Short mmCIF file of N, CA, C and O in Angstrom, two decimals:
data_model
loop_
_atom_site.label_atom_id
_atom_site.label_comp_id
_atom_site.label_asym_id
_atom_site.label_seq_id
_atom_site.Cartn_x
_atom_site.Cartn_y
_atom_site.Cartn_z
N GLY A 1263 -13.31 -6.95 -37.96
CA GLY A 1263 -14.53 -6.54 -37.30
C GLY A 1263 -15.55 -6.00 -38.28
O GLY A 1263 -15.26 -5.77 -39.44
N GLN A 1264 -16.70 -5.83 -37.77
CA GLN A 1264 -17.81 -5.31 -38.58
C GLN A 1264 -17.75 -3.79 -38.61
O GLN A 1264 -17.64 -3.15 -37.56
N GLU A 1265 -17.81 -3.20 -39.80
CA GLU A 1265 -17.76 -1.75 -39.91
C GLU A 1265 -18.99 -1.13 -39.27
O GLU A 1265 -20.08 -1.68 -39.31
N THR A 1266 -18.77 0.05 -38.69
CA THR A 1266 -19.86 0.77 -38.04
C THR A 1266 -20.02 2.13 -38.71
O THR A 1266 -19.04 2.84 -38.92
N PHE A 1267 -21.26 2.43 -39.04
CA PHE A 1267 -21.60 3.68 -39.71
C PHE A 1267 -22.44 4.55 -38.79
O PHE A 1267 -23.17 4.04 -37.94
N ALA A 1268 -22.37 5.86 -39.00
CA ALA A 1268 -23.30 6.80 -38.38
C ALA A 1268 -23.94 7.58 -39.52
O ALA A 1268 -23.24 8.11 -40.38
N VAL A 1269 -25.26 7.60 -39.54
CA VAL A 1269 -26.00 8.35 -40.55
C VAL A 1269 -26.65 9.52 -39.82
O VAL A 1269 -27.38 9.32 -38.85
N LEU A 1270 -26.34 10.73 -40.28
CA LEU A 1270 -26.76 11.92 -39.54
C LEU A 1270 -27.62 12.85 -40.38
O LEU A 1270 -27.30 13.14 -41.53
N GLY A 1271 -28.69 13.37 -39.77
CA GLY A 1271 -29.50 14.44 -40.34
C GLY A 1271 -30.08 14.17 -41.71
O GLY A 1271 -30.26 13.03 -42.12
N GLY A 1272 -30.39 15.27 -42.40
CA GLY A 1272 -30.83 15.18 -43.79
C GLY A 1272 -32.31 14.95 -43.99
O GLY A 1272 -33.13 15.35 -43.18
N ASP A 1273 -32.61 14.32 -45.09
CA ASP A 1273 -33.99 14.07 -45.50
C ASP A 1273 -34.20 12.57 -45.67
O ASP A 1273 -33.43 11.77 -45.14
N LEU A 1274 -35.20 12.17 -46.42
CA LEU A 1274 -35.52 10.75 -46.58
C LEU A 1274 -34.40 9.94 -47.23
O LEU A 1274 -34.32 8.73 -47.04
N ARG A 1275 -33.52 10.60 -47.96
CA ARG A 1275 -32.39 9.86 -48.54
C ARG A 1275 -31.54 9.24 -47.43
O ARG A 1275 -31.05 8.11 -47.58
N GLN A 1276 -31.39 9.95 -46.32
CA GLN A 1276 -30.61 9.42 -45.20
C GLN A 1276 -31.30 8.20 -44.58
O GLN A 1276 -30.64 7.26 -44.16
N TYR A 1277 -32.62 8.24 -44.53
CA TYR A 1277 -33.39 7.09 -44.03
C TYR A 1277 -33.07 5.86 -44.86
O TYR A 1277 -32.78 4.79 -44.33
N TRP A 1278 -33.09 6.01 -46.19
CA TRP A 1278 -32.85 4.88 -47.08
C TRP A 1278 -31.41 4.40 -47.01
O TRP A 1278 -31.14 3.20 -47.12
N VAL A 1279 -30.47 5.31 -46.81
CA VAL A 1279 -29.06 4.91 -46.63
C VAL A 1279 -28.94 4.05 -45.37
O VAL A 1279 -28.33 2.98 -45.40
N ALA A 1280 -29.53 4.51 -44.27
CA ALA A 1280 -29.46 3.74 -43.01
C ALA A 1280 -30.10 2.37 -43.18
O ALA A 1280 -29.53 1.35 -42.75
N GLN A 1281 -31.26 2.33 -43.80
CA GLN A 1281 -31.96 1.06 -44.02
C GLN A 1281 -31.11 0.10 -44.86
O GLN A 1281 -31.00 -1.08 -44.56
N GLY A 1282 -30.53 0.63 -45.94
CA GLY A 1282 -29.72 -0.19 -46.83
C GLY A 1282 -28.48 -0.76 -46.14
O GLY A 1282 -28.16 -1.94 -46.30
N LEU A 1283 -27.81 0.08 -45.36
CA LEU A 1283 -26.63 -0.39 -44.64
C LEU A 1283 -26.99 -1.48 -43.64
O LEU A 1283 -26.28 -2.47 -43.49
N GLU A 1284 -28.11 -1.30 -42.94
CA GLU A 1284 -28.54 -2.31 -41.98
C GLU A 1284 -28.88 -3.63 -42.68
O GLU A 1284 -28.54 -4.71 -42.19
N LYS A 1285 -29.53 -3.54 -43.82
CA LYS A 1285 -29.88 -4.76 -44.56
C LYS A 1285 -28.63 -5.50 -45.03
O LYS A 1285 -28.65 -6.72 -45.20
N LEU A 1286 -27.55 -4.77 -45.25
CA LEU A 1286 -26.28 -5.39 -45.64
C LEU A 1286 -25.53 -5.94 -44.43
O LEU A 1286 -24.45 -6.53 -44.59
N GLY A 1287 -26.07 -5.74 -43.24
CA GLY A 1287 -25.48 -6.31 -42.03
C GLY A 1287 -24.55 -5.40 -41.25
O GLY A 1287 -23.91 -5.84 -40.30
N TYR A 1288 -24.47 -4.13 -41.61
CA TYR A 1288 -23.61 -3.21 -40.89
C TYR A 1288 -24.31 -2.67 -39.65
O TYR A 1288 -25.54 -2.58 -39.60
N ARG A 1289 -23.50 -2.29 -38.67
CA ARG A 1289 -24.04 -1.59 -37.50
C ARG A 1289 -24.20 -0.13 -37.89
O ARG A 1289 -23.29 0.47 -38.47
N VAL A 1290 -25.36 0.44 -37.56
CA VAL A 1290 -25.66 1.81 -37.98
C VAL A 1290 -26.19 2.62 -36.80
O VAL A 1290 -27.20 2.28 -36.21
N GLY A 1291 -25.49 3.70 -36.49
CA GLY A 1291 -25.99 4.67 -35.52
C GLY A 1291 -26.71 5.75 -36.29
O GLY A 1291 -26.36 6.05 -37.44
N ARG A 1292 -27.74 6.33 -35.71
CA ARG A 1292 -28.54 7.36 -36.39
C ARG A 1292 -28.74 8.55 -35.48
O ARG A 1292 -29.00 8.38 -34.30
N TYR A 1293 -28.69 9.72 -36.09
CA TYR A 1293 -29.02 10.94 -35.36
C TYR A 1293 -29.84 11.84 -36.28
O TYR A 1293 -29.39 12.16 -37.38
N ALA A 1294 -31.03 12.20 -35.84
CA ALA A 1294 -31.91 13.13 -36.57
C ALA A 1294 -32.21 12.66 -37.99
O ALA A 1294 -32.28 13.46 -38.91
N VAL A 1295 -32.38 11.36 -38.16
CA VAL A 1295 -32.73 10.79 -39.46
C VAL A 1295 -34.25 10.63 -39.51
O VAL A 1295 -34.84 10.07 -38.59
N SER A 1296 -34.86 11.10 -40.58
CA SER A 1296 -36.31 10.95 -40.76
C SER A 1296 -36.67 9.47 -40.71
O SER A 1296 -35.93 8.64 -41.22
N ASP A 1297 -37.82 9.17 -40.13
CA ASP A 1297 -38.29 7.78 -40.04
C ASP A 1297 -39.78 7.75 -40.35
O ASP A 1297 -40.61 7.66 -39.45
N PRO A 1298 -40.14 7.82 -41.63
CA PRO A 1298 -41.56 7.93 -41.99
C PRO A 1298 -42.40 6.72 -41.59
O PRO A 1298 -43.58 6.85 -41.30
N ALA A 1299 -41.78 5.55 -41.55
CA ALA A 1299 -42.54 4.34 -41.23
C ALA A 1299 -42.49 4.00 -39.75
O ALA A 1299 -43.16 3.07 -39.31
N GLY A 1300 -41.70 4.74 -38.97
CA GLY A 1300 -41.56 4.43 -37.56
C GLY A 1300 -40.92 3.07 -37.35
O GLY A 1300 -41.15 2.41 -36.34
N SER A 1301 -40.07 2.65 -38.29
CA SER A 1301 -39.52 1.31 -38.27
C SER A 1301 -38.11 1.21 -37.69
O SER A 1301 -37.62 0.12 -37.44
N MET A 1302 -37.45 2.35 -37.50
CA MET A 1302 -36.08 2.31 -37.00
C MET A 1302 -36.08 2.36 -35.48
O MET A 1302 -37.02 2.86 -34.87
N PRO A 1303 -34.99 1.87 -34.88
CA PRO A 1303 -34.87 1.99 -33.43
C PRO A 1303 -34.89 3.46 -33.01
O PRO A 1303 -34.74 4.35 -33.85
N ARG A 1304 -35.05 3.69 -31.76
CA ARG A 1304 -35.18 5.07 -31.24
C ARG A 1304 -34.07 5.98 -31.76
O ARG A 1304 -32.97 5.52 -32.07
N THR A 1305 -34.36 7.24 -31.82
CA THR A 1305 -33.37 8.22 -32.22
C THR A 1305 -32.29 8.30 -31.15
O THR A 1305 -32.59 8.32 -29.96
N GLN A 1306 -31.06 8.32 -31.59
CA GLN A 1306 -29.94 8.39 -30.67
C GLN A 1306 -29.48 9.83 -30.51
O GLN A 1306 -29.82 10.68 -31.32
N THR A 1307 -28.68 10.07 -29.48
CA THR A 1307 -28.03 11.36 -29.37
C THR A 1307 -26.89 11.38 -30.39
O THR A 1307 -26.47 10.32 -30.88
N LEU A 1308 -26.38 12.55 -30.68
CA LEU A 1308 -25.25 12.65 -31.61
C LEU A 1308 -24.08 11.83 -31.09
O LEU A 1308 -23.44 11.10 -31.85
N GLN A 1309 -23.81 11.93 -29.80
CA GLN A 1309 -22.69 11.20 -29.20
C GLN A 1309 -22.88 9.69 -29.33
O GLN A 1309 -21.94 8.97 -29.64
N GLU A 1310 -24.10 9.21 -29.09
CA GLU A 1310 -24.37 7.77 -29.22
C GLU A 1310 -24.18 7.30 -30.66
O GLU A 1310 -23.60 6.26 -30.92
N ALA A 1311 -24.69 8.08 -31.60
CA ALA A 1311 -24.61 7.71 -33.01
C ALA A 1311 -23.16 7.63 -33.48
O ALA A 1311 -22.80 6.77 -34.28
N LEU A 1312 -22.33 8.54 -32.97
CA LEU A 1312 -20.94 8.62 -33.43
C LEU A 1312 -19.96 7.79 -32.60
O LEU A 1312 -18.80 7.65 -32.99
N SER A 1313 -20.41 7.25 -31.48
CA SER A 1313 -19.49 6.65 -30.51
C SER A 1313 -18.54 5.61 -31.09
O SER A 1313 -17.38 5.56 -30.70
N ALA A 1314 -18.97 4.76 -31.97
CA ALA A 1314 -18.10 3.73 -32.53
C ALA A 1314 -17.98 3.83 -34.05
O ALA A 1314 -17.48 2.91 -34.69
N ALA A 1315 -18.45 4.93 -34.61
CA ALA A 1315 -18.51 5.04 -36.07
C ALA A 1315 -17.13 5.17 -36.70
O ALA A 1315 -16.32 6.01 -36.32
N GLU A 1316 -16.90 4.32 -37.69
CA GLU A 1316 -15.70 4.42 -38.51
C GLU A 1316 -15.98 5.24 -39.76
O GLU A 1316 -15.08 5.80 -40.37
N PHE A 1317 -17.28 5.26 -40.14
CA PHE A 1317 -17.72 5.97 -41.34
C PHE A 1317 -18.95 6.79 -40.97
O PHE A 1317 -19.88 6.28 -40.35
N VAL A 1318 -18.95 8.06 -41.37
CA VAL A 1318 -20.09 8.95 -41.10
C VAL A 1318 -20.68 9.38 -42.43
O VAL A 1318 -19.95 9.80 -43.34
N ILE A 1319 -21.99 9.25 -42.54
CA ILE A 1319 -22.69 9.64 -43.76
C ILE A 1319 -23.50 10.90 -43.46
O ILE A 1319 -24.46 10.87 -42.69
N LEU A 1320 -23.07 12.01 -44.05
CA LEU A 1320 -23.77 13.28 -43.91
C LEU A 1320 -24.70 13.47 -45.11
O LEU A 1320 -24.50 12.84 -46.15
N PRO A 1321 -25.67 14.35 -44.98
CA PRO A 1321 -26.61 14.57 -46.10
C PRO A 1321 -26.00 15.35 -47.26
O PRO A 1321 -24.86 15.79 -47.21
N VAL A 1322 -26.80 15.51 -48.30
CA VAL A 1322 -26.48 16.36 -49.45
C VAL A 1322 -27.58 17.39 -49.55
O VAL A 1322 -28.73 17.02 -49.77
N PRO A 1323 -27.32 18.66 -49.33
CA PRO A 1323 -26.06 19.23 -48.87
C PRO A 1323 -25.84 18.92 -47.38
O PRO A 1323 -26.81 18.76 -46.62
N ALA A 1324 -24.59 18.85 -46.99
CA ALA A 1324 -24.27 18.50 -45.60
C ALA A 1324 -24.72 19.60 -44.63
O ALA A 1324 -25.21 19.29 -43.54
N PHE A 1325 -24.54 20.85 -45.04
CA PHE A 1325 -24.83 21.96 -44.12
C PHE A 1325 -25.79 22.96 -44.73
O PHE A 1325 -25.80 23.19 -45.93
N GLN A 1326 -26.59 23.56 -43.85
CA GLN A 1326 -27.52 24.61 -44.26
C GLN A 1326 -26.77 25.94 -44.32
O GLN A 1326 -25.63 26.04 -43.88
N GLY A 1327 -27.43 26.97 -44.82
CA GLY A 1327 -26.82 28.28 -44.95
C GLY A 1327 -26.30 28.86 -43.65
O GLY A 1327 -25.34 29.62 -43.64
N ASP A 1328 -26.91 28.47 -42.53
CA ASP A 1328 -26.46 29.00 -41.23
C ASP A 1328 -25.33 28.17 -40.63
O ASP A 1328 -24.90 28.41 -39.51
N GLY A 1329 -24.84 27.17 -41.38
CA GLY A 1329 -23.72 26.38 -40.91
C GLY A 1329 -24.10 25.16 -40.08
O GLY A 1329 -23.22 24.44 -39.63
N THR A 1330 -25.39 24.92 -39.90
CA THR A 1330 -25.79 23.75 -39.13
C THR A 1330 -25.94 22.54 -40.05
O THR A 1330 -26.23 22.68 -41.24
N LEU A 1331 -25.73 21.37 -39.47
CA LEU A 1331 -25.91 20.12 -40.21
C LEU A 1331 -27.35 20.06 -40.68
O LEU A 1331 -28.28 20.28 -39.90
N THR A 1332 -27.57 19.77 -41.95
CA THR A 1332 -28.92 19.75 -42.53
C THR A 1332 -29.84 18.83 -41.72
O THR A 1332 -29.49 17.70 -41.42
N GLY A 1333 -30.99 19.38 -41.36
CA GLY A 1333 -31.98 18.63 -40.60
C GLY A 1333 -31.75 18.63 -39.10
O GLY A 1333 -32.45 17.93 -38.37
N THR A 1334 -30.77 19.41 -38.63
CA THR A 1334 -30.46 19.45 -37.20
C THR A 1334 -30.15 20.88 -36.78
O THR A 1334 -30.15 21.79 -37.61
N THR A 1335 -29.82 21.04 -35.52
CA THR A 1335 -29.35 22.34 -35.02
C THR A 1335 -27.87 22.26 -34.63
O THR A 1335 -27.35 23.16 -33.98
N VAL A 1336 -27.20 21.19 -35.04
CA VAL A 1336 -25.79 20.96 -34.70
C VAL A 1336 -24.89 21.78 -35.61
O VAL A 1336 -24.98 21.68 -36.84
N GLY A 1337 -24.04 22.59 -35.03
CA GLY A 1337 -23.10 23.40 -35.79
C GLY A 1337 -21.90 22.60 -36.27
O GLY A 1337 -21.61 21.51 -35.77
N GLN A 1338 -21.20 23.16 -37.23
CA GLN A 1338 -20.05 22.47 -37.82
C GLN A 1338 -18.95 22.18 -36.80
O GLN A 1338 -18.38 21.09 -36.79
N THR A 1339 -18.66 23.13 -35.93
CA THR A 1339 -17.61 22.95 -34.93
C THR A 1339 -18.00 21.87 -33.92
O THR A 1339 -17.18 21.02 -33.57
N ALA A 1340 -19.26 21.89 -33.49
CA ALA A 1340 -19.73 20.86 -32.55
C ALA A 1340 -19.67 19.48 -33.17
O ALA A 1340 -19.31 18.50 -32.51
N LEU A 1341 -19.98 19.39 -34.44
CA LEU A 1341 -19.93 18.11 -35.13
C LEU A 1341 -18.50 17.59 -35.19
O LEU A 1341 -18.23 16.43 -34.89
N LEU A 1342 -17.56 18.46 -35.54
CA LEU A 1342 -16.15 18.07 -35.59
C LEU A 1342 -15.66 17.57 -34.23
O LEU A 1342 -14.90 16.60 -34.15
N ALA A 1343 -16.10 18.24 -33.17
CA ALA A 1343 -15.65 17.89 -31.82
C ALA A 1343 -16.07 16.48 -31.40
O ALA A 1343 -15.43 15.86 -30.56
N GLU A 1344 -17.14 15.97 -32.00
CA GLU A 1344 -17.66 14.65 -31.63
C GLU A 1344 -17.06 13.50 -32.43
O GLU A 1344 -17.26 12.34 -32.09
N MET A 1345 -16.33 13.80 -33.49
CA MET A 1345 -15.79 12.75 -34.36
C MET A 1345 -14.36 12.41 -33.99
O MET A 1345 -13.54 13.30 -33.78
N ALA A 1346 -14.07 11.11 -33.96
CA ALA A 1346 -12.72 10.65 -33.63
C ALA A 1346 -11.80 10.76 -34.84
O ALA A 1346 -12.23 10.50 -35.97
N PRO A 1347 -10.54 11.15 -34.62
CA PRO A 1347 -9.59 11.17 -35.74
C PRO A 1347 -9.55 9.81 -36.42
O PRO A 1347 -9.69 8.77 -35.78
N GLY A 1348 -9.38 9.83 -37.73
CA GLY A 1348 -9.35 8.60 -38.51
C GLY A 1348 -10.70 8.22 -39.10
O GLY A 1348 -10.77 7.32 -39.93
N THR A 1349 -11.76 8.91 -38.68
CA THR A 1349 -13.10 8.62 -39.18
C THR A 1349 -13.23 9.12 -40.62
O THR A 1349 -12.78 10.22 -40.95
N TRP A 1350 -13.84 8.31 -41.47
CA TRP A 1350 -14.16 8.72 -42.83
C TRP A 1350 -15.51 9.41 -42.81
O TRP A 1350 -16.46 8.87 -42.23
N VAL A 1351 -15.60 10.58 -43.43
CA VAL A 1351 -16.83 11.37 -43.42
C VAL A 1351 -17.24 11.66 -44.86
O VAL A 1351 -16.49 12.30 -45.60
N PHE A 1352 -18.44 11.19 -45.23
CA PHE A 1352 -18.96 11.37 -46.58
C PHE A 1352 -20.15 12.32 -46.55
O PHE A 1352 -21.03 12.18 -45.69
N GLY A 1353 -20.19 13.27 -47.47
CA GLY A 1353 -21.31 14.20 -47.54
C GLY A 1353 -21.25 15.01 -48.81
O GLY A 1353 -20.29 14.90 -49.58
N GLY A 1354 -22.25 15.82 -49.03
CA GLY A 1354 -22.30 16.64 -50.22
C GLY A 1354 -22.14 18.11 -49.90
O GLY A 1354 -22.69 18.60 -48.93
N ARG A 1355 -21.36 18.79 -50.72
CA ARG A 1355 -21.09 20.22 -50.56
C ARG A 1355 -20.47 20.51 -49.19
O ARG A 1355 -20.98 21.33 -48.42
N LEU A 1356 -19.38 19.87 -48.90
CA LEU A 1356 -18.70 20.06 -47.61
C LEU A 1356 -18.01 21.41 -47.51
O LEU A 1356 -17.82 21.92 -46.41
N GLY A 1357 -17.62 21.98 -48.63
CA GLY A 1357 -17.01 23.31 -48.64
C GLY A 1357 -15.77 23.40 -47.77
O GLY A 1357 -14.97 22.46 -47.67
N ASP A 1358 -15.61 24.54 -47.08
CA ASP A 1358 -14.45 24.80 -46.23
C ASP A 1358 -14.37 23.84 -45.05
O ASP A 1358 -13.30 23.63 -44.49
N TRP A 1359 -15.49 23.28 -44.66
CA TRP A 1359 -15.52 22.34 -43.54
C TRP A 1359 -14.60 21.15 -43.81
O TRP A 1359 -13.99 20.60 -42.90
N SER A 1360 -14.47 20.77 -45.07
CA SER A 1360 -13.64 19.64 -45.46
C SER A 1360 -12.19 19.83 -45.03
O SER A 1360 -11.57 18.91 -44.49
N ALA A 1361 -11.65 21.01 -45.25
CA ALA A 1361 -10.26 21.29 -44.87
C ALA A 1361 -10.09 21.27 -43.36
O ALA A 1361 -9.11 20.73 -42.84
N GLU A 1362 -11.06 21.83 -42.65
CA GLU A 1362 -10.99 21.84 -41.19
C GLU A 1362 -11.08 20.41 -40.65
O GLU A 1362 -10.38 20.03 -39.71
N ALA A 1363 -11.93 19.59 -41.27
CA ALA A 1363 -12.07 18.19 -40.85
C ALA A 1363 -10.75 17.45 -41.07
O ALA A 1363 -10.31 16.68 -40.22
N ALA A 1364 -10.13 17.68 -42.22
CA ALA A 1364 -8.85 17.03 -42.52
C ALA A 1364 -7.78 17.45 -41.52
O ALA A 1364 -6.97 16.63 -41.07
N ASP A 1365 -7.78 18.74 -41.14
CA ASP A 1365 -6.82 19.24 -40.15
C ASP A 1365 -6.98 18.55 -38.80
O ASP A 1365 -6.04 18.45 -38.03
N ARG A 1366 -8.18 18.07 -38.52
CA ARG A 1366 -8.46 17.39 -37.25
C ARG A 1366 -8.29 15.87 -37.35
O ARG A 1366 -8.69 15.15 -36.45
N GLY A 1367 -7.74 15.42 -38.47
CA GLY A 1367 -7.45 14.00 -38.61
C GLY A 1367 -8.57 13.15 -39.18
O GLY A 1367 -8.49 11.92 -39.18
N LEU A 1368 -9.61 13.80 -39.68
CA LEU A 1368 -10.70 13.07 -40.33
C LEU A 1368 -10.37 12.89 -41.81
O LEU A 1368 -9.47 13.54 -42.33
N HIS A 1369 -11.13 12.03 -42.47
CA HIS A 1369 -10.96 11.79 -43.90
C HIS A 1369 -12.25 12.19 -44.62
O HIS A 1369 -13.11 11.34 -44.87
N PRO A 1370 -12.42 13.47 -44.95
CA PRO A 1370 -13.65 13.91 -45.61
C PRO A 1370 -13.67 13.57 -47.09
O PRO A 1370 -12.66 13.66 -47.78
N VAL A 1371 -14.86 13.16 -47.56
CA VAL A 1371 -15.07 12.89 -48.98
C VAL A 1371 -16.35 13.61 -49.39
O VAL A 1371 -17.42 13.32 -48.86
N ASP A 1372 -16.22 14.54 -50.31
CA ASP A 1372 -17.38 15.29 -50.80
C ASP A 1372 -17.91 14.60 -52.05
O ASP A 1372 -17.25 14.55 -53.07
N TYR A 1373 -19.12 14.04 -51.93
CA TYR A 1373 -19.72 13.33 -53.06
C TYR A 1373 -19.70 14.17 -54.33
O TYR A 1373 -19.42 13.68 -55.41
N LEU A 1374 -20.06 15.43 -54.18
CA LEU A 1374 -20.23 16.27 -55.36
C LEU A 1374 -18.92 16.74 -55.95
O LEU A 1374 -18.90 17.33 -57.03
N ALA A 1375 -17.81 16.48 -55.26
CA ALA A 1375 -16.50 16.79 -55.82
C ALA A 1375 -15.95 15.62 -56.63
O ALA A 1375 -14.96 15.76 -57.34
N LEU A 1376 -16.62 14.47 -56.53
CA LEU A 1376 -16.21 13.29 -57.29
C LEU A 1376 -16.80 13.38 -58.69
O LEU A 1376 -18.00 13.60 -58.85
N GLU A 1377 -15.96 13.22 -59.71
CA GLU A 1377 -16.43 13.38 -61.09
C GLU A 1377 -17.60 12.46 -61.42
O GLU A 1377 -18.57 12.87 -62.05
N GLU A 1378 -17.52 11.20 -60.94
CA GLU A 1378 -18.60 10.25 -61.23
C GLU A 1378 -19.93 10.74 -60.69
O GLU A 1378 -20.97 10.63 -61.33
N MET A 1379 -19.90 11.28 -59.50
CA MET A 1379 -21.14 11.76 -58.87
C MET A 1379 -21.62 13.05 -59.54
O MET A 1379 -22.81 13.23 -59.75
N ALA A 1380 -20.70 13.92 -59.87
CA ALA A 1380 -21.09 15.19 -60.50
C ALA A 1380 -21.78 14.94 -61.83
O ALA A 1380 -22.81 15.54 -62.13
N VAL A 1381 -21.24 14.02 -62.62
CA VAL A 1381 -21.84 13.70 -63.92
C VAL A 1381 -23.19 13.02 -63.73
O VAL A 1381 -24.19 13.38 -64.34
N ALA A 1382 -23.24 12.03 -62.83
CA ALA A 1382 -24.49 11.30 -62.59
C ALA A 1382 -25.57 12.22 -62.02
O ALA A 1382 -26.75 12.05 -62.31
N ASN A 1383 -25.16 13.20 -61.23
CA ASN A 1383 -26.12 14.13 -60.63
C ASN A 1383 -26.59 15.19 -61.63
O ASN A 1383 -27.68 15.73 -61.50
N ALA A 1384 -25.77 15.48 -62.63
CA ALA A 1384 -26.11 16.53 -63.59
C ALA A 1384 -27.31 16.16 -64.46
O ALA A 1384 -28.11 17.01 -64.82
N ILE A 1385 -27.45 14.89 -64.77
CA ILE A 1385 -28.53 14.47 -65.67
C ILE A 1385 -29.91 14.72 -65.07
O ILE A 1385 -30.72 15.42 -65.66
N PRO A 1386 -30.21 14.20 -63.86
CA PRO A 1386 -31.54 14.50 -63.31
C PRO A 1386 -31.72 15.97 -62.96
O PRO A 1386 -32.82 16.50 -63.05
N THR A 1387 -30.62 16.64 -62.61
CA THR A 1387 -30.72 18.06 -62.31
C THR A 1387 -31.10 18.83 -63.56
O THR A 1387 -31.98 19.69 -63.54
N ALA A 1388 -30.46 18.52 -64.68
CA ALA A 1388 -30.78 19.19 -65.95
C ALA A 1388 -32.23 18.92 -66.35
O ALA A 1388 -32.94 19.82 -66.81
N ALA A 1389 -32.67 17.69 -66.15
CA ALA A 1389 -34.06 17.36 -66.48
C ALA A 1389 -35.04 18.13 -65.60
O ALA A 1389 -36.08 18.57 -66.06
N ALA A 1390 -34.67 18.29 -64.34
CA ALA A 1390 -35.58 18.96 -63.40
C ALA A 1390 -35.68 20.46 -63.67
O ALA A 1390 -36.69 21.08 -63.34
N ILE A 1391 -34.63 21.05 -64.26
CA ILE A 1391 -34.69 22.49 -64.49
C ILE A 1391 -34.88 22.84 -65.96
O ILE A 1391 -34.77 23.99 -66.35
N SER A 1392 -35.16 21.83 -66.79
CA SER A 1392 -35.38 22.13 -68.19
C SER A 1392 -36.65 22.96 -68.35
O SER A 1392 -37.56 22.88 -67.53
N PRO A 1393 -36.70 23.77 -69.38
CA PRO A 1393 -37.83 24.68 -69.51
C PRO A 1393 -39.14 23.97 -69.85
O PRO A 1393 -39.15 22.95 -70.54
N SER A 1394 -40.22 24.51 -69.36
CA SER A 1394 -41.55 24.05 -69.70
C SER A 1394 -42.28 25.22 -70.37
O SER A 1394 -42.08 26.37 -69.99
N ILE A 1395 -43.09 24.89 -71.32
CA ILE A 1395 -43.88 25.93 -71.99
C ILE A 1395 -45.30 25.83 -71.47
O ILE A 1395 -45.91 24.77 -71.50
N ILE A 1396 -45.80 26.94 -70.99
CA ILE A 1396 -47.17 26.99 -70.48
C ILE A 1396 -47.94 28.00 -71.34
O ILE A 1396 -47.48 29.12 -71.56
N VAL A 1397 -49.07 27.57 -71.84
CA VAL A 1397 -49.91 28.49 -72.63
C VAL A 1397 -51.22 28.67 -71.88
O VAL A 1397 -51.96 27.72 -71.64
N ARG A 1398 -51.50 29.90 -71.51
CA ARG A 1398 -52.75 30.24 -70.84
C ARG A 1398 -53.27 31.54 -71.45
O ARG A 1398 -52.52 32.49 -71.62
N ASN A 1399 -54.53 31.55 -71.77
CA ASN A 1399 -55.17 32.73 -72.35
C ASN A 1399 -54.38 33.25 -73.55
O ASN A 1399 -54.15 34.45 -73.69
N ASN A 1400 -53.94 32.33 -74.41
CA ASN A 1400 -53.19 32.66 -75.62
C ASN A 1400 -51.87 33.36 -75.36
O ASN A 1400 -51.33 34.03 -76.23
N VAL A 1401 -51.34 33.23 -74.14
CA VAL A 1401 -50.03 33.81 -73.83
C VAL A 1401 -49.07 32.66 -73.56
O VAL A 1401 -49.32 31.80 -72.70
N LYS A 1402 -47.99 32.65 -74.31
CA LYS A 1402 -46.99 31.59 -74.14
C LYS A 1402 -45.95 32.07 -73.12
O LYS A 1402 -45.40 33.14 -73.25
N SER A 1403 -45.73 31.24 -72.10
CA SER A 1403 -44.74 31.56 -71.07
C SER A 1403 -43.76 30.41 -70.96
O SER A 1403 -44.11 29.25 -71.16
N TYR A 1404 -42.53 30.74 -70.62
CA TYR A 1404 -41.52 29.72 -70.37
C TYR A 1404 -41.26 29.67 -68.88
O TYR A 1404 -41.07 30.70 -68.23
N LEU A 1405 -41.27 28.47 -68.34
CA LEU A 1405 -41.07 28.28 -66.91
C LEU A 1405 -39.75 27.54 -66.72
O LEU A 1405 -39.55 26.45 -67.28
N TYR A 1406 -38.87 28.11 -65.95
CA TYR A 1406 -37.63 27.43 -65.58
C TYR A 1406 -37.68 27.21 -64.08
O TYR A 1406 -38.06 28.09 -63.32
N GLY A 1407 -37.30 26.05 -63.64
CA GLY A 1407 -37.29 25.79 -62.20
C GLY A 1407 -37.39 24.31 -61.93
O GLY A 1407 -37.37 23.49 -62.84
N TYR A 1408 -37.52 23.99 -60.68
CA TYR A 1408 -37.57 22.60 -60.25
C TYR A 1408 -39.01 22.13 -60.26
O TYR A 1408 -39.90 22.81 -59.78
N TYR A 1409 -39.21 20.98 -60.81
CA TYR A 1409 -40.52 20.37 -60.77
C TYR A 1409 -40.35 18.87 -60.80
O TYR A 1409 -39.34 18.34 -61.26
N PHE A 1410 -41.31 18.17 -60.24
CA PHE A 1410 -41.24 16.70 -60.21
C PHE A 1410 -42.56 16.13 -60.64
O PHE A 1410 -43.58 16.70 -60.50
#
């Protein structure tokens, strides 16, 4: 059969993941995925998006500081309750949720725990936080932080 994915929450990266999977011919359910072009089918409920999903794609980071799925108001426990045992769940910074998901029969994979991803992610991160020198009014300042 054809694999079915659910792409949930997040930012524009989730939009591009959903688009890419659809272009490859996969069935894709979506919940709370940004749609800047208005090109995707209507937003589904969480239950609709997950109903037949064998693979779930969560954002990076998967959860906000308050424990809700990034880009949504769905809590970690509510999310677990909607997923069928045996589902593969991919996301970034899953933390303690990963163990709870595994206890419920899910197969969590934390992108950022994979060495390949950690190394590949470190390069643009290092570039983004590398120091910049700003000179204003003959005062040299060093700026550390994120910039694009």
